CSV table of C-alpha atoms and ligand atoms in Angstrom, one decimal:
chain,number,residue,atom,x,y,z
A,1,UNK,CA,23.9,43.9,-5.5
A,2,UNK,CA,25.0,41.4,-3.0
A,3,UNK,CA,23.7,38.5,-3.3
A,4,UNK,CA,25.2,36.6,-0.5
A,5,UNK,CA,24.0,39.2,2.1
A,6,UNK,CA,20.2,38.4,0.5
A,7,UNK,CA,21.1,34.5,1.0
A,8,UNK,CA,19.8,32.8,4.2
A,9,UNK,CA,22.8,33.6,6.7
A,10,UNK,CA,22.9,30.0,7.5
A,11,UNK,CA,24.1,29.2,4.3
A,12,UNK,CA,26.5,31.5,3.4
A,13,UNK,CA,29.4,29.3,4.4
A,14,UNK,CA,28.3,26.2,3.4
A,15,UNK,CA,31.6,24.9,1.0
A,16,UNK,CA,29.9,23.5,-2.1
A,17,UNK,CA,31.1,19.8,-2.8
A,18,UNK,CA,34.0,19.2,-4.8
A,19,UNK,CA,33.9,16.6,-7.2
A,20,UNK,CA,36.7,14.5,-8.9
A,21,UNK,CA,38.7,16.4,-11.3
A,22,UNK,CA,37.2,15.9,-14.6
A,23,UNK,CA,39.2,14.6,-17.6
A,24,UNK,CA,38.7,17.4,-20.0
A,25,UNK,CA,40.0,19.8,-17.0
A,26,UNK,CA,43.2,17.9,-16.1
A,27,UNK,CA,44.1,18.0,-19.8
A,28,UNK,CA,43.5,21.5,-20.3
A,29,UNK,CA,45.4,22.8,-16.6
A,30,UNK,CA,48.1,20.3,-17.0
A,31,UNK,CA,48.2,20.6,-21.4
A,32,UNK,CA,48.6,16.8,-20.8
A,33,UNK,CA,48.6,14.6,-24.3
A,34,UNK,CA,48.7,11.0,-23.8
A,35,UNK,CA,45.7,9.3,-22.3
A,36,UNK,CA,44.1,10.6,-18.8
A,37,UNK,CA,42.7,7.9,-16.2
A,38,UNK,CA,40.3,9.5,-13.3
A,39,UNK,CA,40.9,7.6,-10.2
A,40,UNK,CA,39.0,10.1,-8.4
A,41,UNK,CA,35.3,9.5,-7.7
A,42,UNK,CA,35.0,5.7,-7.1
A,43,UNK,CA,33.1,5.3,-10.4
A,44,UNK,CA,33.0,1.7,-12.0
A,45,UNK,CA,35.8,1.4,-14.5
A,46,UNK,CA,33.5,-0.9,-16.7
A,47,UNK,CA,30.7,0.8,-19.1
A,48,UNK,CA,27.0,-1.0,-17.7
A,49,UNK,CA,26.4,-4.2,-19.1
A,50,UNK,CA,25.6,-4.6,-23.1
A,51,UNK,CA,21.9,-5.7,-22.0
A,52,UNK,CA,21.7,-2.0,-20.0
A,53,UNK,CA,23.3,0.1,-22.5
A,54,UNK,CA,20.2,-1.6,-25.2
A,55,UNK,CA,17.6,-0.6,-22.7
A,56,UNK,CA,18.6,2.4,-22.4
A,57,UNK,CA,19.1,2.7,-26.1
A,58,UNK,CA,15.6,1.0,-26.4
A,59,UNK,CA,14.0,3.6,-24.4
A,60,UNK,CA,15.4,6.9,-26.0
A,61,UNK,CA,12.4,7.0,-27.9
A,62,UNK,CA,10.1,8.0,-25.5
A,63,UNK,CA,11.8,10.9,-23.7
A,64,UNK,CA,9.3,13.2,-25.1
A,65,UNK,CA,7.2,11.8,-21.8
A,66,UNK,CA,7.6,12.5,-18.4
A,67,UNK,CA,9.1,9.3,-16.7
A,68,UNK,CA,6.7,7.5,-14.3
A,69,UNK,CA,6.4,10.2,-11.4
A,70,UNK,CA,7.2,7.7,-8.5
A,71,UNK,CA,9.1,5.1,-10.3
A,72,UNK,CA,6.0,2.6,-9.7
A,73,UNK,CA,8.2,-0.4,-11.6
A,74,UNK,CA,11.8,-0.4,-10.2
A,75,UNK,CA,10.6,-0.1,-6.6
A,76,UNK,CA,8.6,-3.1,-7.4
A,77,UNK,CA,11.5,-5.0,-9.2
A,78,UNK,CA,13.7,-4.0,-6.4
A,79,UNK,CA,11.0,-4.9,-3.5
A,80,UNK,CA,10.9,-8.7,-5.8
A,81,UNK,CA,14.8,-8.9,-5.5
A,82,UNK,CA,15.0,-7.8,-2.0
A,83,UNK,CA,12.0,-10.0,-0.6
A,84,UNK,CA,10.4,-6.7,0.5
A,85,UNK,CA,7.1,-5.1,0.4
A,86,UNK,CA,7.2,-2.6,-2.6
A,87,UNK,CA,5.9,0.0,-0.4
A,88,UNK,CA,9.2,-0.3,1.7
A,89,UNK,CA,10.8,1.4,-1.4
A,90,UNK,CA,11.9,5.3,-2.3
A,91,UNK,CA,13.8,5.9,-5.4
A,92,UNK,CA,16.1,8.7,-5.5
A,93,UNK,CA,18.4,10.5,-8.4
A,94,UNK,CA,21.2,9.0,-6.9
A,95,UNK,CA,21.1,8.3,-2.9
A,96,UNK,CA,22.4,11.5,-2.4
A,97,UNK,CA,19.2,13.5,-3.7
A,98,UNK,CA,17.5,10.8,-0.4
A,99,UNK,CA,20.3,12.1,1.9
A,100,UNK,CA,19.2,15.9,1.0
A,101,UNK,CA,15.6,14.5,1.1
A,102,UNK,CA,15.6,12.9,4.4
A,103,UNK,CA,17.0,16.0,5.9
A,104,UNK,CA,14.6,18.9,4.8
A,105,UNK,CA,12.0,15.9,5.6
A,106,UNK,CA,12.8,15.1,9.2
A,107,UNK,CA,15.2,17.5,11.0
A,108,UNK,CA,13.8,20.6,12.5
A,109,UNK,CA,15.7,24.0,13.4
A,110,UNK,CA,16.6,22.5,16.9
A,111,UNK,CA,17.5,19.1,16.1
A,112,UNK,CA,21.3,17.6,16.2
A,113,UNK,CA,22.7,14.6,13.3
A,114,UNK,CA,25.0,12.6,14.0
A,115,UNK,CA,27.5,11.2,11.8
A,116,UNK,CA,31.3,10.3,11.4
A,117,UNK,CA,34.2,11.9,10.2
A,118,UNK,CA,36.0,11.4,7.7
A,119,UNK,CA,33.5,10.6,5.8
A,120,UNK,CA,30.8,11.1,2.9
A,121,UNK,CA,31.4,14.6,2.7
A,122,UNK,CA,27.4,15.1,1.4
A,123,UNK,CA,26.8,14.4,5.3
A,124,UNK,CA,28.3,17.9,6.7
A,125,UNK,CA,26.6,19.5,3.9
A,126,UNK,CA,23.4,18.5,4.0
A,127,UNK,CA,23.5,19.2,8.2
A,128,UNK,CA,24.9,22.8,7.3
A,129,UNK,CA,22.2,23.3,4.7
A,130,UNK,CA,19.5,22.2,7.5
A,131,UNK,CA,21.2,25.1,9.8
A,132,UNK,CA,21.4,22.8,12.7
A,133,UNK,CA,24.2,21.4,15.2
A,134,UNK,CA,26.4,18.5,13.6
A,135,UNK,CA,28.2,16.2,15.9
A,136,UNK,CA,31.2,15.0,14.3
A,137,UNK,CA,32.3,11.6,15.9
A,138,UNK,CA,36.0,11.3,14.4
A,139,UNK,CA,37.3,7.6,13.4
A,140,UNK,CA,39.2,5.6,15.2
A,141,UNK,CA,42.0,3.5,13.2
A,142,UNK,CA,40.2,4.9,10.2
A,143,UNK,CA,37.3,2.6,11.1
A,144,UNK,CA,33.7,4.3,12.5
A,145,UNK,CA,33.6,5.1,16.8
A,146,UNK,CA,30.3,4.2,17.3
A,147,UNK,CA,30.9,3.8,20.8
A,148,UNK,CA,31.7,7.6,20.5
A,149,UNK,CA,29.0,7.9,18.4
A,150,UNK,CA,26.5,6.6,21.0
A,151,UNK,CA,27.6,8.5,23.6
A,152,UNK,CA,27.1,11.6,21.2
A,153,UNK,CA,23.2,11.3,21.5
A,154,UNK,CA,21.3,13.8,23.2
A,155,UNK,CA,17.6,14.7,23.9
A,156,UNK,CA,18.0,16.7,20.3
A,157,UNK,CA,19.5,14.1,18.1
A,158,UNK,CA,17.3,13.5,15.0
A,159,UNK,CA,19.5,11.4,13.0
A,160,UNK,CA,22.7,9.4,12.7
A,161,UNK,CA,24.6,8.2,9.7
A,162,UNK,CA,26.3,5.5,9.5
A,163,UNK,CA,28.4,4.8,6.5
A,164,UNK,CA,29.0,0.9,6.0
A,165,UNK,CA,31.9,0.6,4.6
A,166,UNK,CA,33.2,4.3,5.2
A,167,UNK,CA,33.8,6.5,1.8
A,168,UNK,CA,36.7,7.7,2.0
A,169,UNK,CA,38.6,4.9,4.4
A,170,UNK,CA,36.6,1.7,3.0
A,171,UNK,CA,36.9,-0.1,6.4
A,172,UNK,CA,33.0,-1.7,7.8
A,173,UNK,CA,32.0,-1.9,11.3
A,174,UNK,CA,30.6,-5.7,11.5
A,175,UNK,CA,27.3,-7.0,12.6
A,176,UNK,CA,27.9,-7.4,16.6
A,177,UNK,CA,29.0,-4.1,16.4
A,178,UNK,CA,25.9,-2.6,15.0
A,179,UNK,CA,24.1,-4.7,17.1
A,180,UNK,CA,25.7,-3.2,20.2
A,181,UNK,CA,25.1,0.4,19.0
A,182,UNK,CA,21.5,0.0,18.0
A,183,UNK,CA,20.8,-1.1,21.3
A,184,UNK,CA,19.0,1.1,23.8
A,185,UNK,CA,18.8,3.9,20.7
A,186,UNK,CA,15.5,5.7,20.9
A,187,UNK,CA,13.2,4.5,18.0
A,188,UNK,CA,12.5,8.4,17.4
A,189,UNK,CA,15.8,8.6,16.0
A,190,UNK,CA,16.6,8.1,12.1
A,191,UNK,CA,19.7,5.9,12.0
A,192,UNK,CA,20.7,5.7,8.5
A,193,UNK,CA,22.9,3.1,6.7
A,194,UNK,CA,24.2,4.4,3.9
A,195,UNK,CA,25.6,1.2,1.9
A,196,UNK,CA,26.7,2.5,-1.7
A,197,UNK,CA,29.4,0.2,-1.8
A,198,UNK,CA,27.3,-2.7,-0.1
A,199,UNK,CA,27.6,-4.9,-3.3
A,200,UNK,CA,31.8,-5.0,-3.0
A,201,UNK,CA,31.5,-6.3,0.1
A,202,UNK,CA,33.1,-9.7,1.0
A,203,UNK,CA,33.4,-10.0,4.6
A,204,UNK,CA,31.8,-12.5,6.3
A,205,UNK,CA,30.4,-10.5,9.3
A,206,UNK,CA,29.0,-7.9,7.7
A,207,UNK,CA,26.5,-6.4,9.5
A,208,UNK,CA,22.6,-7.8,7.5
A,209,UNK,CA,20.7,-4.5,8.4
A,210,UNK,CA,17.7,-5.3,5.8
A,211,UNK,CA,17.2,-8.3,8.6
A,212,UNK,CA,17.5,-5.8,11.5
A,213,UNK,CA,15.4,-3.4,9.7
A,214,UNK,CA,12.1,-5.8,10.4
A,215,UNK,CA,12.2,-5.3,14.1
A,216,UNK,CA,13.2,-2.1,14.4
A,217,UNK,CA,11.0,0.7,12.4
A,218,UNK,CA,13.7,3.8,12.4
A,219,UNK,CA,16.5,1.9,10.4
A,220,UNK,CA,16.8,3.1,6.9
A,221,UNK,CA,19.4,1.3,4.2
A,222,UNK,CA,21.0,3.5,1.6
A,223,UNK,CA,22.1,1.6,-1.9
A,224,UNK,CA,22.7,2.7,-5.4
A,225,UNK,CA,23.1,2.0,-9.1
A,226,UNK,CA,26.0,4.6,-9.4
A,227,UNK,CA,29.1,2.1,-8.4
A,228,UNK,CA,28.9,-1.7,-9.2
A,229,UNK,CA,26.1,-1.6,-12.0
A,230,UNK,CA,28.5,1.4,-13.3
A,231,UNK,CA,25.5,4.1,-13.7
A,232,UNK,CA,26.7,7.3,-11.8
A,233,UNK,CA,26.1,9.3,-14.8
A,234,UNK,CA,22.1,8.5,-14.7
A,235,UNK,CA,21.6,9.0,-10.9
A,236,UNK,CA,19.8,6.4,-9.8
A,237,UNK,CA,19.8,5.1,-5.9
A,238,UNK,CA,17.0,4.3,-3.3
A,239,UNK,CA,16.2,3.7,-0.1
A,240,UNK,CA,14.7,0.9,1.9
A,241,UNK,CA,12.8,1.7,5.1
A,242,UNK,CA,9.7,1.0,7.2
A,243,UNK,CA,6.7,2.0,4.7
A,244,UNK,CA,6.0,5.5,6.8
A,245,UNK,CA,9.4,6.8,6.1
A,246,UNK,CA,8.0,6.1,2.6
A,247,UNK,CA,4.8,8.1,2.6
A,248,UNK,CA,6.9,11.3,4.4
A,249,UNK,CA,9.3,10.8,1.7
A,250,UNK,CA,6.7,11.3,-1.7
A,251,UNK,CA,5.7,14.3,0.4
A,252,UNK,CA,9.1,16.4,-0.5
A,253,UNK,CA,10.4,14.9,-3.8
A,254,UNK,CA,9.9,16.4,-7.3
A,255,UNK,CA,7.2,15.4,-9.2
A,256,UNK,CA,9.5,13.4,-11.8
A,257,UNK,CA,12.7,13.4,-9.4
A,258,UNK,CA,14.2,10.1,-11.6
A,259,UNK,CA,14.4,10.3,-15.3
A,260,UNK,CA,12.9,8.1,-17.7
A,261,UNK,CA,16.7,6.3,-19.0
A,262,UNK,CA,18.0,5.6,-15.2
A,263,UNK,CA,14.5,3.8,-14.1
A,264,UNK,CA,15.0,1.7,-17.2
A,265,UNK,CA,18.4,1.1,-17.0
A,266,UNK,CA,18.2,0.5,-13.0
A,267,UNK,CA,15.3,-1.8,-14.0
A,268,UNK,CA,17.7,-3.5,-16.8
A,269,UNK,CA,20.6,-3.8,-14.2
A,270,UNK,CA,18.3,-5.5,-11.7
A,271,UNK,CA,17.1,-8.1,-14.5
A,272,UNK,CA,20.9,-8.9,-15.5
A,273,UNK,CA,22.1,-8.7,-11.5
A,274,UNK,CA,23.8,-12.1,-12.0
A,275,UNK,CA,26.2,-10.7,-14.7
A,276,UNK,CA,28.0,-8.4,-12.1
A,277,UNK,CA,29.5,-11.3,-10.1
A,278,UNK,CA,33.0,-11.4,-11.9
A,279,UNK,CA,33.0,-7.6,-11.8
A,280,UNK,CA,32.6,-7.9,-7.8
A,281,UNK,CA,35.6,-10.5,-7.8
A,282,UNK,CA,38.2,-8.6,-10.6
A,283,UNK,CA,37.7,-5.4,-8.4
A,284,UNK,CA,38.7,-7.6,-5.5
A,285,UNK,CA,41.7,-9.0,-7.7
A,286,UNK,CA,42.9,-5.4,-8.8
A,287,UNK,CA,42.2,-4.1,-4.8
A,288,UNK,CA,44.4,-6.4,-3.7
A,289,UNK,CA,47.3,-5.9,-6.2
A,290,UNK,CA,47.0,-2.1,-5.7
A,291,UNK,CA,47.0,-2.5,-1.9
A,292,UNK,CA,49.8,-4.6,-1.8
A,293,UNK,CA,51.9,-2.9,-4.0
A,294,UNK,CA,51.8,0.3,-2.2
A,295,UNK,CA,52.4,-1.2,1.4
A,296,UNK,CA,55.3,-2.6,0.0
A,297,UNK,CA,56.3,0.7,-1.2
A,298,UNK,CA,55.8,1.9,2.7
A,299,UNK,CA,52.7,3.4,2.2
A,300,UNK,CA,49.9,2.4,4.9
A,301,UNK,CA,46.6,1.7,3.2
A,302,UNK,CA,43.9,0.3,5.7
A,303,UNK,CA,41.6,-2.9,4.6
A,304,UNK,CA,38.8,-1.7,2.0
A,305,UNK,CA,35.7,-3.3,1.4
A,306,UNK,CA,34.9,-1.3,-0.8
A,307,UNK,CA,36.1,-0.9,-5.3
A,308,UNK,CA,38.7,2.3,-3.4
A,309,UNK,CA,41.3,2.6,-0.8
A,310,UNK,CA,42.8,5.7,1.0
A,311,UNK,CA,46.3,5.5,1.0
A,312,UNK,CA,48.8,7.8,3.6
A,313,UNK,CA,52.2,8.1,2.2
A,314,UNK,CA,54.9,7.7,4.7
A,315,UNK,CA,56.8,10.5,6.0
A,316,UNK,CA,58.6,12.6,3.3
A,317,UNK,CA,56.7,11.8,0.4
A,318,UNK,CA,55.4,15.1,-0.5
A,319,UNK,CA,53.0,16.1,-3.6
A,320,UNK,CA,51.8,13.1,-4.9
A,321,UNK,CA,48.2,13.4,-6.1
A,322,UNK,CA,49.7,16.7,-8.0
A,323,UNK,CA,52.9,15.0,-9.3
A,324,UNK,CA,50.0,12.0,-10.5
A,325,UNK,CA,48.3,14.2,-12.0
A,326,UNK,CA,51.1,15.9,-13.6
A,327,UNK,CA,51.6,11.9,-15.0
A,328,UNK,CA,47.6,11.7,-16.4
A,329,UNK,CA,46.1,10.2,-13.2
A,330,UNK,CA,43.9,11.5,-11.2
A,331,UNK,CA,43.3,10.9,-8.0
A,332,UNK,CA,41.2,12.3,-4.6
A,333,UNK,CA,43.1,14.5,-2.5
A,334,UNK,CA,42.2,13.9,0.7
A,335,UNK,CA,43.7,17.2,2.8
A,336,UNK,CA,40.0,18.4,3.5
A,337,UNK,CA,39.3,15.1,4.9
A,338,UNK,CA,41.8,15.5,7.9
A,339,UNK,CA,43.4,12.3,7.2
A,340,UNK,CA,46.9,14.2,7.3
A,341,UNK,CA,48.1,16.7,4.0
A,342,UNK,CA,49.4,14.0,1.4
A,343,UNK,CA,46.8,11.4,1.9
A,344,UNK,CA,44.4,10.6,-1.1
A,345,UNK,CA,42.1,8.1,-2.0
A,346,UNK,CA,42.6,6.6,-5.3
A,347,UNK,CA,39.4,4.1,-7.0
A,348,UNK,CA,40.2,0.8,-8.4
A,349,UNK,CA,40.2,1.5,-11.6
A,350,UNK,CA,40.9,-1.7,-14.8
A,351,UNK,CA,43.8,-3.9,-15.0
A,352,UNK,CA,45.7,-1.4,-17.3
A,353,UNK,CA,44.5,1.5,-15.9
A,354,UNK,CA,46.2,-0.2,-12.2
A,355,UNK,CA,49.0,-0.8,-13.2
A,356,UNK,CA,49.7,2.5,-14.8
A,357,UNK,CA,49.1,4.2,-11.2
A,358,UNK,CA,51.6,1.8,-9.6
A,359,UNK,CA,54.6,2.1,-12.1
A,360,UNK,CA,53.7,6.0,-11.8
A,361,UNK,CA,54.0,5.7,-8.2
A,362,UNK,CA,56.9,3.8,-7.9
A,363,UNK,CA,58.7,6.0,-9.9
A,364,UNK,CA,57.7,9.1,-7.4
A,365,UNK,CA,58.8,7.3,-4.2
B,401,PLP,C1,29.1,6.7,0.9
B,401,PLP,C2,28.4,7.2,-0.3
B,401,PLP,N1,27.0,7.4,-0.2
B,401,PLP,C3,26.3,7.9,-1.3
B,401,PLP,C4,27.0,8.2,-2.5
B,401,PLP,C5,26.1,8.8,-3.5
B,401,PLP,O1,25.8,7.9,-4.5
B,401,PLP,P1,24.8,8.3,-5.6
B,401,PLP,O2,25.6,8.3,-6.9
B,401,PLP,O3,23.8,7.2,-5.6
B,401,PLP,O4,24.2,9.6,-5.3
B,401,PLP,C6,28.3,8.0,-2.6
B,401,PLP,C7,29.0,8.4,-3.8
B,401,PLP,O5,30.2,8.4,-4.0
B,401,PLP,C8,29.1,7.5,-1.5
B,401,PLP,O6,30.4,7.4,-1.5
């Protein structure tokens, strides 16, 4: 039997995401002894804080229980931190379970999304799993076109992502910019921010879209657990929206969509929030030393915002992320991306791990 010819034709070509290589895999393909690093999926390079890791422990216990269907507690914790109204927010497993949400929620067959490129991958799949038209608005010195993107909007357009900073480039569009865009957009458009790496952030002129948010009803912010408070492996994200979005959104989630460790552990990171700070600044340390190292080496590696950069080799340097891996380190490929064949992006990992990936480099170029 074929099973692809019972599948819904307009998923028969979606590509399924393709995650970092995982360690165990490198080490088995490439029969690689000494000690891997992944570079490859802009994890946190630090285990979560002692106090999360005791929660977590704490709560083991009681995974005989369902966790608490609508995760009642963090959205109130994260409602107190954020000056919000609890009701403003949806926990997700991980925001990419909200992306998928949003789109099964709120785009019908007809309906066009919006959103650049390159970018979070998750965005062209979730448009291609929806079966509708995507309007690709490439970058522009690997930062987002949102005058493009503007002038993309038609009658149809549903939704538009924007991805502040950009996964895979880590460059931000800034506040006047945003402004400029969001004004004249249709309020019966969804324009998403999708912020994951909003706590890395040190620019100045960042755009605050939690304050824009209060005056217009169709913004929705996008943050997570998985990157600074170094809990990808629980999925835990949520969104933060006009209350409506809200009530749509309980309509299409699982009954018990996040598990019983990542609401406590989200809940623990939120309590301990003030221990992250010298995380925020040794990422920005071990960013800059990797940036500068490879632009001295001639590679060009735009500003990142972000705990990641993307980083174009210069003409002639061929192979890299496989000769790195060949070395124990992986990094992200980024050939799919269209950001030219040898381009990767590679995650800022600890100090050791750092400068293990630049002497490797500098013995390759
Ligand atoms: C831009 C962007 N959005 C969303 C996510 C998904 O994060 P989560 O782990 O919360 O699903 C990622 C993860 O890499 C990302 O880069």
């Amino acid at each position: 039997m074929d099973f692809e010819v019972l599948m819904q034709p307009h998923l028969r070509n979606v590509k399924p995401y393709v995650p970092g290589k995982p360690i165990e895999e490198v080490r088995r393909e490439k029969k690689f002894e000494g000690e891997i690093i992944k570079l490859a999926s802009n994890e946190n390079p630090d285990p979560p804080m002692g106090e999360v890791k005791q929660a977590i422990i704490d709560e083991i216990d009681y995974i005989n229980r369902y966790p608490n269907s609508g995760s009642y507690y963090l959205c109130r914790e994260i409602a107190e931190y954020l000056q919000l109204d609890p009701g403003q927010v949806f926990i997700g497993n991980g925001s990419n379970e909200i992306i998928d949400m949003l789109v099964r929620a709120f785009i019908n067959p007809d309906e066009e999304i919006i959103y650049p490129f390159p970018s979070f991958i998750v965005y062209p799949i979730v448009t291609q799993l929806a079966g509708v038209k995507a309007v690709e608005v490439p970058l522009i010195d690997y930062r987002l076109d949102l005058d493009a993107m503007k002038e993309g909007i038609t009658g149809k357009t549903k939704l538009i992502f924007i991805c502040n900073p950009n996964n895979p480039t880590g460059t931000y569009v800034t506040g006047k910019e945003i402004e400029r865009f969001l004004d004249g957009i249709r309020d019966n458009i969804l324009v998403v921010f999708d912020e994951a790496y909003y706590e890395y952030v040190t620019a100045a002129d960042f755009p605050d879209v939690l304050s824009l948010q209060k005056e217009r009803k169709n913004l929705i912010i996008l943050r997570t657990f998985s990157k600074i408070h170094s809990l990808s492996g629980l999925r835990v994200g949520y969104s933060i929206s006009h209350e409506g979005f809200v009530t749509c959104m309980h309509k299409v989630r699982q009954p018990f969509n996040v598990n019983r460790l990542a609401q406590i552990a989200a809940r623990a990171a939120l309590k301990h929030v003030n221990l992250i700070t010298g995380r925020i600044k040794e990422n920005r340390v071990q960013l800059d030393y990797i940036r500068n190292e490879l632009i001295a080496m001639g590679f060009t590696v735009p500003s990142s915002q972000t705990n990641f950069i993307l980083v174009v080799p210069p003409d002639g340097c061929t192979g890299i992320v496989d000769k790195l891996l060949g070395a124990g380190i992986i990094v992200r490929g980024m050939k799919p991306f269209g950001l030219g064949e040898e381009s990767f992006r590679v995650t800022v990992g600890n100090a050791v791990e750092n400068k293990r990936f630049i002497e490797a480099i500098g013995k390759l170029v």
